[in-house]
């Protein structure tokens, strides 16, 4: 525990007084650095909230990537703890996994939230906005996550046990972050709906819906309606699209 580690370092005080440099490493160093590590994680999350709030202009939208990253981090660290009963996990493995889970979780969720919110501003309904975000940004998130996982697992090729353990433990954290972004986040977006623009920052302008994007939305709705009507029934969306384009 941290108390035992503190007593061990306290016992080395006479050596430090005599001019001997004493430093803690391994499990002892990790226990002594836990408080500083938690403080740095809290500072990082707070900075992320501020940056996302400025980027999105609303606190609700800014909080979604943070919530997704925290859920992914808690799940990933829990799975790494369970994995530690089967294979050896270095003491620095959870620390590296925390960095990657937070960074990847925020990054992946940011792409999906931004696209879904952009579709809502273009006039799409909530379900359609989430579906389009997952069909576009969700695919990019999966591709990026798989690429990072392959890169981390490639550390096993070095045949160094420490590097290999850090690689598969970090890959597990990235996999959980990716999975959370494409499963948990869409459900949250569907529940929040258009309240995603709530708690708006006063200094930011409300995004405007551009006319050409509304026209694109109407074209797609007309095409879906024409597909439901069948080929034998007359449709007039081509004339409407021509009039808007002209």
Coordinates of C-alpha atoms in Angstrom, one line a residue:
X1 CA 0.0 0.0 0.0
X2 CA 0.9 3.6 -0.2
X3 CA 1.5 3.8 3.6
X4 CA 4.0 1.0 3.5
X5 CA 5.8 2.7 0.6
X6 CA 6.0 5.9 2.5
X7 CA 7.5 4.1 5.5
X8 CA 10.1 2.5 3.3
X9 CA 11.1 5.9 2.0
X10 CA 11.1 7.3 5.5
X11 CA 13.6 4.6 6.5
X12 CA 16.0 5.9 3.8
X13 CA 16.0 9.4 5.3
X14 CA 19.4 8.9 7.1
X15 CA 21.0 7.9 3.8
X16 CA 19.6 11.0 2.1
X17 CA 20.9 13.1 5.0
X18 CA 24.4 11.6 4.4
X19 CA 24.3 12.7 0.8
X20 CA 23.2 9.4 -0.8
X21 CA 20.7 9.8 -3.6
X22 CA 17.7 7.6 -2.9
X23 CA 14.9 7.0 -5.5
X24 CA 11.9 4.7 -5.6
X25 CA 11.2 2.4 -8.5
X26 CA 8.9 -0.5 -9.4
X27 CA 5.8 -1.0 -7.3
X28 CA 7.2 1.3 -4.6
X29 CA 7.5 4.2 -7.1
X30 CA 4.1 3.6 -8.5
X31 CA 2.5 3.7 -5.1
X32 CA 4.2 6.9 -4.2
X33 CA 3.3 8.5 -7.5
X34 CA -0.4 7.5 -7.4
X35 CA -1.6 10.9 -6.0
X36 CA 0.4 12.9 -8.6
X37 CA -1.0 10.6 -11.3
X38 CA -4.6 11.2 -10.2
X39 CA -4.0 14.9 -10.0
X40 CA -2.6 15.0 -13.6
X41 CA -5.6 13.0 -14.9
X42 CA -8.0 15.4 -13.2
X43 CA -6.2 18.4 -14.7
X44 CA -6.3 16.7 -18.1
X45 CA -10.0 16.1 -17.9
X46 CA -10.7 19.7 -16.8
X47 CA -8.6 21.0 -19.6
X48 CA -10.5 18.8 -22.0
X49 CA -13.8 20.1 -20.8
X50 CA -12.7 23.7 -21.3
X51 CA -11.4 23.0 -24.8
X52 CA -14.4 21.1 -25.9
X53 CA -16.8 23.7 -24.4
X54 CA -15.1 26.4 -26.5
X55 CA -15.1 24.1 -29.6
X56 CA -18.8 23.1 -29.4
X57 CA -20.1 26.2 -27.7
X58 CA -22.4 24.2 -25.4
X59 CA -21.7 22.3 -22.2
X60 CA -23.9 19.4 -23.0
X61 CA -22.1 18.6 -26.3
X62 CA -18.7 19.2 -24.6
X63 CA -19.6 16.7 -21.8
X64 CA -20.4 13.8 -24.1
X65 CA -16.8 13.0 -25.2
X66 CA -15.7 13.3 -21.6
X67 CA -18.4 11.0 -20.3
X68 CA -17.6 8.5 -23.1
X69 CA -13.9 8.6 -22.3
X70 CA -14.5 8.1 -18.5
X71 CA -16.8 5.1 -19.2
X72 CA -14.3 3.6 -21.5
X73 CA -11.5 4.2 -19.0
X74 CA -13.3 2.6 -16.1
X75 CA -14.3 -0.4 -18.2
X76 CA -10.8 -0.7 -19.7
X77 CA -9.0 -0.6 -16.4
X78 CA -11.4 -3.1 -14.9
X79 CA -10.7 -5.5 -17.8
X80 CA -7.0 -5.0 -17.4
X81 CA -7.3 -5.8 -13.7
X82 CA -9.0 -9.0 -14.6
X83 CA -6.4 -9.8 -17.3
X84 CA -3.8 -9.4 -14.6
X85 CA -5.0 -12.6 -13.0
X86 CA -4.2 -14.5 -16.2
X87 CA -1.0 -12.9 -17.5
X88 CA 1.6 -10.6 -16.1
X89 CA 0.8 -6.9 -16.4
X90 CA 3.6 -4.4 -15.7
X91 CA 2.9 -1.7 -13.1
X92 CA 3.2 1.0 -15.7
X93 CA 0.6 -0.8 -17.9
X94 CA -2.5 0.7 -16.4
X95 CA -0.9 4.2 -16.5
X96 CA -0.2 3.9 -20.3
X97 CA -3.7 2.4 -20.8
X98 CA -5.2 5.4 -18.9
X99 CA -3.4 7.8 -21.2
X100 CA -4.6 6.0 -24.4
X101 CA -8.1 5.4 -23.2
X102 CA -8.7 9.0 -22.3
X103 CA -7.1 10.4 -25.4
X104 CA -8.7 7.9 -27.8
X105 CA -12.1 8.0 -26.1
X106 CA -12.3 11.8 -26.3
X107 CA -11.0 11.8 -29.9
X108 CA -13.3 9.1 -31.2
X109 CA -16.4 10.6 -29.4
X110 CA -15.5 14.0 -30.7
X111 CA -15.8 12.9 -34.3
X112 CA -19.1 11.3 -33.8
X113 CA -20.7 14.1 -31.7
X114 CA -19.5 16.8 -34.1
X115 CA -21.0 15.0 -37.1
X116 CA -24.3 14.1 -35.4
X117 CA -24.7 17.7 -34.2
X118 CA -23.8 19.0 -37.7
X119 CA -26.6 16.8 -39.2
X120 CA -29.1 18.1 -36.6
X121 CA -28.3 21.7 -37.6
X122 CA -28.8 20.7 -41.2
X123 CA -32.4 19.8 -40.5
X124 CA -32.2 16.0 -40.0
X125 CA -34.2 14.3 -37.2
X126 CA -32.4 12.8 -34.2
X127 CA -32.5 9.1 -35.4
X128 CA -31.3 10.1 -38.9
X129 CA -28.6 12.3 -37.6
X130 CA -27.2 9.6 -35.3
X131 CA -27.4 7.0 -38.2
X132 CA -25.5 9.3 -40.6
X133 CA -22.9 10.1 -38.0
X134 CA -22.3 6.4 -37.4
X135 CA -22.2 5.6 -41.1
X136 CA -19.5 8.2 -41.7
X137 CA -17.6 9.2 -38.6
X138 CA -18.3 5.8 -36.9
X139 CA -16.6 4.0 -39.8
X140 CA -13.6 6.3 -39.4
X141 CA -13.5 5.7 -35.7
X142 CA -13.4 1.9 -36.2
X143 CA -10.6 2.2 -38.8
X144 CA -8.6 4.5 -36.6
X145 CA -9.1 2.2 -33.5
X146 CA -8.1 -0.9 -35.4
X147 CA -5.0 0.8 -36.7
X148 CA -3.9 1.8 -33.2
X149 CA -4.6 -1.7 -31.9
X150 CA -2.6 -3.4 -34.6
X151 CA 0.3 -0.9 -33.9
X152 CA 0.2 -1.7 -30.2
X153 CA 0.0 -5.5 -30.7
X154 CA 3.0 -5.3 -33.0
X155 CA 5.1 -4.7 -29.8
X156 CA 4.8 -8.5 -29.3
X157 CA 7.1 -9.0 -32.3
X158 CA 10.0 -7.5 -30.3
X159 CA 9.8 -10.6 -28.0
X160 CA 10.4 -8.4 -24.9
X161 CA 8.0 -9.4 -22.2
X162 CA 7.7 -5.9 -20.7
X163 CA 6.9 -4.3 -24.1
X164 CA 4.5 -7.1 -25.1
X165 CA 2.5 -6.8 -21.9
X166 CA 2.3 -3.0 -22.2
X167 CA 1.2 -3.5 -25.8
X168 CA -1.7 -5.9 -25.3
X169 CA -2.9 -4.1 -22.1
X170 CA -2.9 -0.8 -24.0
X171 CA -4.6 -2.4 -27.0
X172 CA -7.3 -3.6 -24.7
X173 CA -7.9 -0.1 -23.5
X174 CA -8.1 1.3 -27.0
X175 CA -10.5 -1.5 -28.1
X176 CA -12.8 -0.6 -25.2
X177 CA -12.6 3.1 -26.0
X178 CA -13.5 2.4 -29.7
X179 CA -16.3 0.0 -28.7
X180 CA -17.7 2.6 -26.2
X181 CA -17.7 5.3 -28.9
X182 CA -19.7 3.2 -31.4
X183 CA -22.2 1.6 -28.9
X184 CA -22.6 3.7 -25.8
X185 CA -22.3 7.2 -27.4
X186 CA -25.0 6.7 -30.1
X187 CA -27.5 5.7 -27.4
X188 CA -26.6 8.8 -25.4
X189 CA -27.0 11.0 -28.5
X190 CA -30.4 9.5 -29.2
X191 CA -31.6 10.1 -25.7
X192 CA -30.2 13.7 -25.5
X193 CA -31.6 14.5 -29.0
X194 CA -31.8 18.2 -29.8
X195 CA -31.0 19.1 -26.2
X196 CA -27.4 18.7 -27.3
X197 CA -27.3 22.5 -27.7
X198 CA -28.4 23.1 -24.1
X199 CA -26.3 25.2 -21.7
X200 CA -24.9 27.3 -24.5
X201 CA -21.9 29.5 -23.8
X202 CA -23.1 33.1 -24.2
X203 CA -20.0 34.3 -26.3
X204 CA -20.5 31.6 -29.0
X205 CA -22.9 32.2 -31.9
X206 CA -25.6 29.6 -32.7
X207 CA -24.8 27.7 -35.8
X208 CA -26.9 28.5 -38.8
X209 CA -28.6 26.1 -41.2
X210 CA -27.5 26.9 -44.7
X211 CA -30.1 26.8 -47.6
X212 CA -28.1 24.4 -49.8
X213 CA -28.0 21.8 -47.0
X214 CA -31.7 22.1 -46.4
X215 CA -32.2 21.5 -50.2
X216 CA -30.0 18.4 -49.9
X217 CA -32.1 17.2 -47.0
X218 CA -35.3 17.7 -49.0
X219 CA -33.8 15.9 -52.1
X220 CA -33.0 12.8 -50.0
X221 CA -36.4 12.8 -48.3
X222 CA -38.1 13.0 -51.8
X223 CA -35.9 10.1 -53.0
X224 CA -36.8 7.9 -50.1
X225 CA -40.5 8.7 -50.6
X226 CA -40.3 7.9 -54.3
X227 CA -38.6 4.6 -53.4
X228 CA -41.5 3.7 -51.0
X229 CA -44.1 4.6 -53.7
X230 CA -42.7 2.3 -56.2
X231 CA -41.8 2.7 -59.9
X232 CA -45.4 2.7 -61.1
X233 CA -46.4 5.8 -59.2
X234 CA -45.5 9.3 -60.4
X235 CA -43.0 11.3 -58.5
X236 CA -42.0 14.9 -58.8
X237 CA -38.8 15.3 -56.8
X238 CA -36.7 15.7 -59.9
X239 CA -38.6 18.9 -60.9
X240 CA -38.3 20.2 -57.3
X241 CA -34.5 19.5 -57.3
X242 CA -34.2 21.2 -60.7
X243 CA -36.0 24.3 -59.5
X244 CA -33.9 24.6 -56.4
X245 CA -30.7 24.1 -58.3
X246 CA -31.7 26.8 -60.8

